[in-house]
PDB file of C-alpha atoms in Angstrom:
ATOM      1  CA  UNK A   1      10.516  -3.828 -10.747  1.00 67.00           C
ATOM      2  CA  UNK A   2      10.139  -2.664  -6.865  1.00 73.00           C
ATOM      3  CA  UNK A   3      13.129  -5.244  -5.843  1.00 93.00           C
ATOM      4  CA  UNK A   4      10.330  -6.781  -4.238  1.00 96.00           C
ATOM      5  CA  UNK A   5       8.891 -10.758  -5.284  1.00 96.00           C
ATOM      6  CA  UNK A   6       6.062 -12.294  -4.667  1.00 97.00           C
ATOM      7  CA  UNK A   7       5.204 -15.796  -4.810  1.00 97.00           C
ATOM      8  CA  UNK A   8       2.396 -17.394  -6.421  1.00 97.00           C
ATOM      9  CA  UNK A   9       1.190 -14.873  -8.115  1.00 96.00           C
ATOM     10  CA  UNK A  10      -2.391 -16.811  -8.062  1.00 96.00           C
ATOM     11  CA  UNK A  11      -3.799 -18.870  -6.003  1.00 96.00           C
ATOM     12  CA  UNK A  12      -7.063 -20.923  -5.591  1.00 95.00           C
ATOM     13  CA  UNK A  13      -6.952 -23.084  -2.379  1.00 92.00           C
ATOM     14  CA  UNK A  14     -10.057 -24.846  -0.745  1.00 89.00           C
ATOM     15  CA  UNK A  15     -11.078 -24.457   2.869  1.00 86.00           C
ATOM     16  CA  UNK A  16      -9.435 -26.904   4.082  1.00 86.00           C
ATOM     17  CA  UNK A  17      -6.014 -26.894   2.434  1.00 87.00           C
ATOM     18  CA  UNK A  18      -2.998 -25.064   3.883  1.00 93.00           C
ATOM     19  CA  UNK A  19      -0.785 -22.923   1.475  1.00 94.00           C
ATOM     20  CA  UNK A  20       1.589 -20.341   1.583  1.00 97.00           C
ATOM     21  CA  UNK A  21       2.825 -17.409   0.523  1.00 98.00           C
ATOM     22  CA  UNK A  22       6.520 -15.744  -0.191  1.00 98.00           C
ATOM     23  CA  UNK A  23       7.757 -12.478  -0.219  1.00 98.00           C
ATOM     24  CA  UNK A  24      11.565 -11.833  -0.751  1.00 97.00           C
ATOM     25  CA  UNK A  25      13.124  -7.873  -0.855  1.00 97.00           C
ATOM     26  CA  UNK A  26      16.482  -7.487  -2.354  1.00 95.00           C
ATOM     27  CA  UNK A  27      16.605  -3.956  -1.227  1.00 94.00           C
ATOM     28  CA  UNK A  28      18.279  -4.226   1.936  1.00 93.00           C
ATOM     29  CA  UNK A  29      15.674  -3.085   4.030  1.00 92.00           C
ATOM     30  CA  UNK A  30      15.059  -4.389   7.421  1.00 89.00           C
ATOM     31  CA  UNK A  31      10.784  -3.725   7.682  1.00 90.00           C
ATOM     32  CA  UNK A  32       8.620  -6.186   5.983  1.00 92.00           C
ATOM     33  CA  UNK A  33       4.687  -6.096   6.111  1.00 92.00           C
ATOM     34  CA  UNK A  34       1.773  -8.039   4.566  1.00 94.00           C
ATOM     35  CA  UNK A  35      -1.135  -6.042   3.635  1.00 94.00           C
ATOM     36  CA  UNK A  36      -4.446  -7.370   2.156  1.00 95.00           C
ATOM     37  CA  UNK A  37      -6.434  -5.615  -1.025  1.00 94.00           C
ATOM     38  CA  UNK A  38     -10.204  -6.426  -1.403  1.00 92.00           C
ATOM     39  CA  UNK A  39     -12.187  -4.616  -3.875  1.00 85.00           C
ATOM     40  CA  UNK A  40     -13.716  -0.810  -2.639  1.00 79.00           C
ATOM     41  CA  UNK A  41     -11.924  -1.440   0.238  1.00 86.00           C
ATOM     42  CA  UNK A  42      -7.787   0.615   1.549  1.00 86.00           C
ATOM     43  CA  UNK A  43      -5.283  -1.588   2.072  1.00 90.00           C
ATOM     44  CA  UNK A  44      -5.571  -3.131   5.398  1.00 90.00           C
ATOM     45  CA  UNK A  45      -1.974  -3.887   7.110  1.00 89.00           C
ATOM     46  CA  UNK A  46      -1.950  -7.437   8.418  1.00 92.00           C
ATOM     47  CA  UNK A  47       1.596  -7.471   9.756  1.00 90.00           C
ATOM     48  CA  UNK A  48       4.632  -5.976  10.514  1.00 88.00           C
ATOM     49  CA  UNK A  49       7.886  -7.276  11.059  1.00 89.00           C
ATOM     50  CA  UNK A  50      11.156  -5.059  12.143  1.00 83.00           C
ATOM     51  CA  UNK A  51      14.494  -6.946  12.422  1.00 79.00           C
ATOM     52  CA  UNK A  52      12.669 -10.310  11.925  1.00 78.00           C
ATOM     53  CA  UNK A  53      10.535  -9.696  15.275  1.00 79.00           C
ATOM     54  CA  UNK A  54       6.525  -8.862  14.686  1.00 79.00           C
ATOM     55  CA  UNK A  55       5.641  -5.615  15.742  1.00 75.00           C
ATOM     56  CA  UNK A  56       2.301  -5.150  14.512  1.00 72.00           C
ATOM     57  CA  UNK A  57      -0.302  -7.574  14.325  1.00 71.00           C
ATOM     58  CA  UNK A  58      -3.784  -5.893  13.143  1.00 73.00           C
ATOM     59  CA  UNK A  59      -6.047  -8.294  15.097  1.00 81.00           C
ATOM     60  CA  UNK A  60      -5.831 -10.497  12.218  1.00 91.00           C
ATOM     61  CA  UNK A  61      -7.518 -13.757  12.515  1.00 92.00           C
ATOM     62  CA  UNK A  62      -5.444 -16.817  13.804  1.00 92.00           C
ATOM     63  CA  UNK A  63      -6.115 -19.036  10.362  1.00 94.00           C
ATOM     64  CA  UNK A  64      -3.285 -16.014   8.715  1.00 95.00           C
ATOM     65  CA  UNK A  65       0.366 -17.081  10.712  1.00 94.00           C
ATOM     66  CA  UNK A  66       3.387 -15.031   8.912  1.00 94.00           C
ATOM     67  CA  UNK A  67       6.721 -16.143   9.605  1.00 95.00           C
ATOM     68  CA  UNK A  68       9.978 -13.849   9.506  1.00 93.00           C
ATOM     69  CA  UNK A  69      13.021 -16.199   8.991  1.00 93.00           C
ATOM     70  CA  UNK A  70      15.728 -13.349   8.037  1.00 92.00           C
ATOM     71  CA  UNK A  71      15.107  -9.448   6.969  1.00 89.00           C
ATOM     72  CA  UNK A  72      14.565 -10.821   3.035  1.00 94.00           C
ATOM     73  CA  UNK A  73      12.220 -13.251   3.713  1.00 96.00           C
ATOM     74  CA  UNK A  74       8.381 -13.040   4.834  1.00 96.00           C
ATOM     75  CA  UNK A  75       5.913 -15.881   4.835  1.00 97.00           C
ATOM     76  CA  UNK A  76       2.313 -15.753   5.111  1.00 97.00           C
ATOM     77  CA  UNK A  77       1.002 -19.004   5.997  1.00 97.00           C
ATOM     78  CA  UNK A  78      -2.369 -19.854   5.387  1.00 95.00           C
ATOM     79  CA  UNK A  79      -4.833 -23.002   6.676  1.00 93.00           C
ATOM     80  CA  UNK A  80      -8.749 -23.064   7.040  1.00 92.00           C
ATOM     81  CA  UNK A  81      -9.652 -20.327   5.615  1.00 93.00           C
ATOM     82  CA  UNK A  82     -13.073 -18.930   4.339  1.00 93.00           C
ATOM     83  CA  UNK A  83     -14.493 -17.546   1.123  1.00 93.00           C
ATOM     84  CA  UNK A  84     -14.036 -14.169   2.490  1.00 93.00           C
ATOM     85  CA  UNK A  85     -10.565 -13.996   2.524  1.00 95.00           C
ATOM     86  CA  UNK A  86     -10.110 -14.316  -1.771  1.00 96.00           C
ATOM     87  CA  UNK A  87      -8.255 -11.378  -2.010  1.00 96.00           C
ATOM     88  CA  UNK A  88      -5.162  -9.595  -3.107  1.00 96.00           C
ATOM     89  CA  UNK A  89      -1.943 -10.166  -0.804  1.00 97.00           C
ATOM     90  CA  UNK A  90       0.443  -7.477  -0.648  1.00 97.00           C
ATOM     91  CA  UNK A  91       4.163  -7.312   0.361  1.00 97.00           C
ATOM     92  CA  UNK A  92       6.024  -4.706   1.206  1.00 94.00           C
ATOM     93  CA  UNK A  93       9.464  -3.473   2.637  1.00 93.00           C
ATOM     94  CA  UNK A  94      10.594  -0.195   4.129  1.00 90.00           C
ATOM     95  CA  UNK A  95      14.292   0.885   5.636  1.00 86.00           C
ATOM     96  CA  UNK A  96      12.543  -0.197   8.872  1.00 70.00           C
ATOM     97  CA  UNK A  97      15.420   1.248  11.473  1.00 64.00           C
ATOM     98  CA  UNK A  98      14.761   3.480  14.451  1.00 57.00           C
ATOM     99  CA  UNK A  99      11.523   3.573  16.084  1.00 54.00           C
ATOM    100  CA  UNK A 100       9.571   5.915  13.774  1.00 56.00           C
ATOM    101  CA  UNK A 101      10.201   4.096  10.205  1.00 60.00           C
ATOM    102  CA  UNK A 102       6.211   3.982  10.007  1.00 66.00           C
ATOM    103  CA  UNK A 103       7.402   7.262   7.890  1.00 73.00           C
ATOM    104  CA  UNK A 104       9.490   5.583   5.879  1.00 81.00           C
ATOM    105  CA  UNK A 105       8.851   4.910   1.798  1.00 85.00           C
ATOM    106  CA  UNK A 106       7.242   1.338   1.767  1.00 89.00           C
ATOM    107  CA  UNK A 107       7.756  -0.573  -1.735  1.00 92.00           C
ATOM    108  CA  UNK A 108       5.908  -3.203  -2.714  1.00 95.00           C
ATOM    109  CA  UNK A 109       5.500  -6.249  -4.682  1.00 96.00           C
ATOM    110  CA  UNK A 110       2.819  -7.277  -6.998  1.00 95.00           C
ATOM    111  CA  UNK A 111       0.899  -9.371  -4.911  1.00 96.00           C
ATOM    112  CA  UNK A 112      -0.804 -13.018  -4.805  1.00 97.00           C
ATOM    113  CA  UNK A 113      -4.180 -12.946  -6.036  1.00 96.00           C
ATOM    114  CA  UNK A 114      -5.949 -15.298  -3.691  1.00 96.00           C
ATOM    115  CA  UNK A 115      -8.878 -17.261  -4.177  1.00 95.00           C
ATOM    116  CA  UNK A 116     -10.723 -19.402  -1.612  1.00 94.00           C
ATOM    117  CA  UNK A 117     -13.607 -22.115  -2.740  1.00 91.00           C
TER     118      UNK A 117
ATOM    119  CA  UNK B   1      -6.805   5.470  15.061  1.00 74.00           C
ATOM    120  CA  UNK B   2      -6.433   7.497  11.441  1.00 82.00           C
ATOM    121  CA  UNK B   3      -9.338   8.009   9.024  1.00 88.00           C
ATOM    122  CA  UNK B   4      -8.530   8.929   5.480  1.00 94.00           C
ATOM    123  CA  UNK B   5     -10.815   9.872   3.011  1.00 95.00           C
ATOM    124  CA  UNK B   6     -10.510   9.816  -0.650  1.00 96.00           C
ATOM    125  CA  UNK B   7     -11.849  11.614  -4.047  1.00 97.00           C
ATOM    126  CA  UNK B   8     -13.534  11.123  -6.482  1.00 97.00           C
ATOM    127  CA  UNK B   9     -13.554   7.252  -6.486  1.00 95.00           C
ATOM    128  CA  UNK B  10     -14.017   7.470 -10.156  1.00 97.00           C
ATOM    129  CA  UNK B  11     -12.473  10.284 -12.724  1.00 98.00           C
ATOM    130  CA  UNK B  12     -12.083  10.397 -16.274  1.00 98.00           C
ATOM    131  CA  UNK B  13     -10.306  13.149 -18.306  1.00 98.00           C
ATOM    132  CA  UNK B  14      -9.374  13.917 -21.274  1.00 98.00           C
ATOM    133  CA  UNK B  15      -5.331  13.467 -22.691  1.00 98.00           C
ATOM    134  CA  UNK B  16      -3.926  16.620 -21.973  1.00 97.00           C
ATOM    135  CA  UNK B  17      -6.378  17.922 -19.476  1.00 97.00           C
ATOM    136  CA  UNK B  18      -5.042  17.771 -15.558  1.00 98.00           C
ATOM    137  CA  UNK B  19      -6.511  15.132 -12.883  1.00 98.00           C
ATOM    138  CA  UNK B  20      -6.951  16.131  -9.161  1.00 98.00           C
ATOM    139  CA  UNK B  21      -7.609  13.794  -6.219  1.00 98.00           C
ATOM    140  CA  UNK B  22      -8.203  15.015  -2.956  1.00 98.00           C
ATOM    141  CA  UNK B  23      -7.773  13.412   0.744  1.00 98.00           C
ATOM    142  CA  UNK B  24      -8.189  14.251   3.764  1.00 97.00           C
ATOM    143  CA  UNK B  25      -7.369  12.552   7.235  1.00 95.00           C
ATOM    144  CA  UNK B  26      -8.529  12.817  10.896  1.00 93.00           C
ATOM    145  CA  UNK B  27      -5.542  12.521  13.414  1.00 90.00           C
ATOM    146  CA  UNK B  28      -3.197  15.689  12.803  1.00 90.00           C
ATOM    147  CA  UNK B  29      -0.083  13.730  14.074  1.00 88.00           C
ATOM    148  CA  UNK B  30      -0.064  12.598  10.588  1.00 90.00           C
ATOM    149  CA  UNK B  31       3.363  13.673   9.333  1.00 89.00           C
ATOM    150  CA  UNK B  32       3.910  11.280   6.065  1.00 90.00           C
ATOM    151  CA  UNK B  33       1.537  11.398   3.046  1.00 94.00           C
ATOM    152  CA  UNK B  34       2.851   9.257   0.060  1.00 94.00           C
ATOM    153  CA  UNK B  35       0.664   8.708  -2.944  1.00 97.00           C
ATOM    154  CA  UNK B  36       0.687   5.252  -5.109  1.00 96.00           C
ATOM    155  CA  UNK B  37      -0.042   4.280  -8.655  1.00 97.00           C
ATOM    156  CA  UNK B  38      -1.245   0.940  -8.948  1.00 95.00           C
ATOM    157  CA  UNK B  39      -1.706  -0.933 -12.608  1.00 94.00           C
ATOM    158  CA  UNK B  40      -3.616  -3.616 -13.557  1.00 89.00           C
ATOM    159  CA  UNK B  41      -1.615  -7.013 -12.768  1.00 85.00           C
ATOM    160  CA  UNK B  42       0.820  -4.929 -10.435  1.00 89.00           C
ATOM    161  CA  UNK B  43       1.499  -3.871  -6.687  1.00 92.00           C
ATOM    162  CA  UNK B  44       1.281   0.028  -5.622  1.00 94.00           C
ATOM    163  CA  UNK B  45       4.181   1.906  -6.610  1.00 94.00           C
ATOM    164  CA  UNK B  46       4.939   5.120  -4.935  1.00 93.00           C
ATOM    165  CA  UNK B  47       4.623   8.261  -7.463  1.00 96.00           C
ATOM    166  CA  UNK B  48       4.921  10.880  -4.839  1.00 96.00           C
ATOM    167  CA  UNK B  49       5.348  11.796  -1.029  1.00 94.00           C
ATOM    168  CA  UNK B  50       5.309  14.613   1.103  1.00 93.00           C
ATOM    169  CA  UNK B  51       6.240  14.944   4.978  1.00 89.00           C
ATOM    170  CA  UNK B  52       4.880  17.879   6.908  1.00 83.00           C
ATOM    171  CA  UNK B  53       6.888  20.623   7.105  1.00 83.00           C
ATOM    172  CA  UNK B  54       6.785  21.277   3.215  1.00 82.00           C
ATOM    173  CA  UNK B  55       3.538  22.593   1.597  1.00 91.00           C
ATOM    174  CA  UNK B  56       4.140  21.794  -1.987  1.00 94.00           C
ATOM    175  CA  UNK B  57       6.076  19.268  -4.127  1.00 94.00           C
ATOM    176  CA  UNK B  58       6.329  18.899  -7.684  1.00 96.00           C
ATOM    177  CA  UNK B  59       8.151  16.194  -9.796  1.00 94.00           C
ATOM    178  CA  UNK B  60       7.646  16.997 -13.963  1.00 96.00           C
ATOM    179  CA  UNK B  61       3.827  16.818 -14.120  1.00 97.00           C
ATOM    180  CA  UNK B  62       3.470  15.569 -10.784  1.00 98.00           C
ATOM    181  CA  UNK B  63       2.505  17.571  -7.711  1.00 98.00           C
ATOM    182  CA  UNK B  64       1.267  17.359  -4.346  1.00 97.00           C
ATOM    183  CA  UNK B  65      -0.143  19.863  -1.969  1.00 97.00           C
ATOM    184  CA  UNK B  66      -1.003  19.711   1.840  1.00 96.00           C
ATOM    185  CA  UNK B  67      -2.630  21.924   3.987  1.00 95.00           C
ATOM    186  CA  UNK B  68      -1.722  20.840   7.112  1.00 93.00           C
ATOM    187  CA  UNK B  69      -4.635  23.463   8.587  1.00 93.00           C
ATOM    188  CA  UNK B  70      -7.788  21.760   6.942  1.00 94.00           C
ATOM    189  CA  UNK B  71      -6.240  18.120   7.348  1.00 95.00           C
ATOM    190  CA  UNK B  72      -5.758  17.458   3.121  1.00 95.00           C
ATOM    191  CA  UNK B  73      -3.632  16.960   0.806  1.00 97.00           C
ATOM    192  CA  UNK B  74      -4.117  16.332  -3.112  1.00 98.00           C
ATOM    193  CA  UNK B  75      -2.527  15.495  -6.500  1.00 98.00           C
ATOM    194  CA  UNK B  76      -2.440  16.883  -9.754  1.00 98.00           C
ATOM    195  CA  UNK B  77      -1.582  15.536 -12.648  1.00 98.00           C
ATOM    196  CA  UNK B  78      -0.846  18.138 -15.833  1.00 97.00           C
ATOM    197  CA  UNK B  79      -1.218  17.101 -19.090  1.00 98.00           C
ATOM    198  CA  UNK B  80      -2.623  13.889 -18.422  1.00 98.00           C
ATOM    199  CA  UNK B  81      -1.255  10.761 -21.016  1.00 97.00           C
ATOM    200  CA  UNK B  82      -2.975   7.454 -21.223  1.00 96.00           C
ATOM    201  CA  UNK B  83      -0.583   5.734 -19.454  1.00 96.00           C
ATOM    202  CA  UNK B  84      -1.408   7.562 -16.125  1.00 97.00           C
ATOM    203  CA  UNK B  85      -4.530   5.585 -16.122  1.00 97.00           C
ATOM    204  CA  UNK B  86      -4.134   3.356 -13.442  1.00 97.00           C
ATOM    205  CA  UNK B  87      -5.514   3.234  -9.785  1.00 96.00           C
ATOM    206  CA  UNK B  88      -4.105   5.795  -7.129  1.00 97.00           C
ATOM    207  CA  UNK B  89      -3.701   5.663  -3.480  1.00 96.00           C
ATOM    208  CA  UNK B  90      -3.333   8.434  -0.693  1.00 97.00           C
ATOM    209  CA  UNK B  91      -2.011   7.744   2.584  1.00 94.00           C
ATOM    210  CA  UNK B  92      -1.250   9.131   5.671  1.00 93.00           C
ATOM    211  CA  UNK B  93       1.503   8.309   8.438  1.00 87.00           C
ATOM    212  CA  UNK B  94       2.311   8.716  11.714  1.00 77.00           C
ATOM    213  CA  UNK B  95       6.042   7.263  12.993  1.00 65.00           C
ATOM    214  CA  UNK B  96       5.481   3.986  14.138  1.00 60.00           C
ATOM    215  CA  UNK B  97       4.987   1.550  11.336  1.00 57.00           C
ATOM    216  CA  UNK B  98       1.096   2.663  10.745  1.00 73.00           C
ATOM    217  CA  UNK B  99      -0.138   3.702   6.858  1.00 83.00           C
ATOM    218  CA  UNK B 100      -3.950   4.099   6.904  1.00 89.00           C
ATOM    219  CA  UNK B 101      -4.298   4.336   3.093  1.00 92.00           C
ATOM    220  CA  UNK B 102      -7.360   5.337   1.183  1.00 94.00           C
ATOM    221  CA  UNK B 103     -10.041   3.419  -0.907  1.00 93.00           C
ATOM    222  CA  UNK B 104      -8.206   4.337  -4.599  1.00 95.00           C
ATOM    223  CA  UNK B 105      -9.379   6.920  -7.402  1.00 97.00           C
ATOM    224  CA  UNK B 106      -9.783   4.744 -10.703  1.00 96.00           C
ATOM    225  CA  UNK B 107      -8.028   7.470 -13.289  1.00 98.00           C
ATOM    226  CA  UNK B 108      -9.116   6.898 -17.045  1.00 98.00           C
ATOM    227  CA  UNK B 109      -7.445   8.780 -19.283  1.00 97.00           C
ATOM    228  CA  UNK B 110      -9.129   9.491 -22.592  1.00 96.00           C
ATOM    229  CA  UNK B 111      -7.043   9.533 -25.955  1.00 94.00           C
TER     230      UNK B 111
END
């Protein structure tokens, strides 16, 4: 185990519902990021938070809203959403202190395997 | 922004034999290049990393190389077991939060 949990593990929502996701790190870390794994495709970073303030948003379309209550919690909160976003949901965590902790070891959690009808 | 490319997409060996997988990226700011195994069911986990003012890194039958010159980096696997077969990821860094990562090498290892 990464020390990093992921909550559902699956999920099959319609358009029209509204779900979420959880991430919690017990690693002490202070960076959290959600990242999103289609098939033939690199990991596309979504998010990230430092410090529980967004500092990366990857023009991700307004239908994905992440929330950042504390450094061990992330959210990903999800409502309308199309076909084309069934895909595998990533979290992951990283020191996340000084300004250049884009270098630092990210660890991540298994994932919600998301599936949109 | 970053482009990384990745190698084969696809590679099978046989146990014992070694497995290579290159990358190679565009912006040479990169200074961060971890690599991730990822198994069926599970999220990446990071096998390997190398920053860029070291060459080489080895840990038991891992290695990595980069060649900061020519903009790629690889890893080898010696003596290859079946439970290396998994996914693997390549990614490159620069400070500020950004990993571009590459589109995976599906490793089958052959008993």
């Amino acid at each position: 185990e990464t020390g990093v949990t992921q909550t559902p593990r699956h999920l099959v929502m319609g358009m029209t519902n509204k779900k979420s996701l959880k991430c919690e790190q017990h690693l002490g870390h202070n960076a959290m990021y959600w990242y999103k794994q289609s098939a033939k495709k690199p990991l596309e970073l979504m998010f990230v938070y430092s410090l529980e303030e967004r500092v990366e948003n990857n023009s991700v379309p307004s239908r994905f809203s992440p929330e950042c209550p504390n450094s061990s919690h992330l959210f990903l909160h999800l409502h309308t959403l199309q076909p084309e976003d069934s895909a595998l949901y990533l979290c992951a965590s990283s020191q996340g202190t000084g300004v250049s902790f884009g270098t630092d070891t990210q660890y991540f959690g298994p994932g919600t395997r998301l599936t949109v009808l | 922004g970053e482009n990384v490319e990745q190698h084969p997409s696809t590679l099978s060996v046989q146990e014992g034999d070694s497995a290579v997988i290159k990358c190679t990226y565009s912006d040479s700011a990169s200074n961060y290049f971890p690599w991730y195994k990822q198994e069926l069911g599970k999220g990446p986990q990071l096998i390997i990393d190398i920053r860029s003012n070291v060459g080489e890194k080895k840990d038991q039958r891992i290695a990595v190389t980069l060649n900061k010159t020519a903009k790629h980096f690889s890893l080898h696997i010696t003596e290859t077991q079946p439970e290396d077969s998994a996914v693997y990821f390549c990614a490159a860094s620069i400070e500020r939060n950004q990993f571009y990562f590459g589109t995976g090498t599906s490793l089958t290892v052959i008993p």
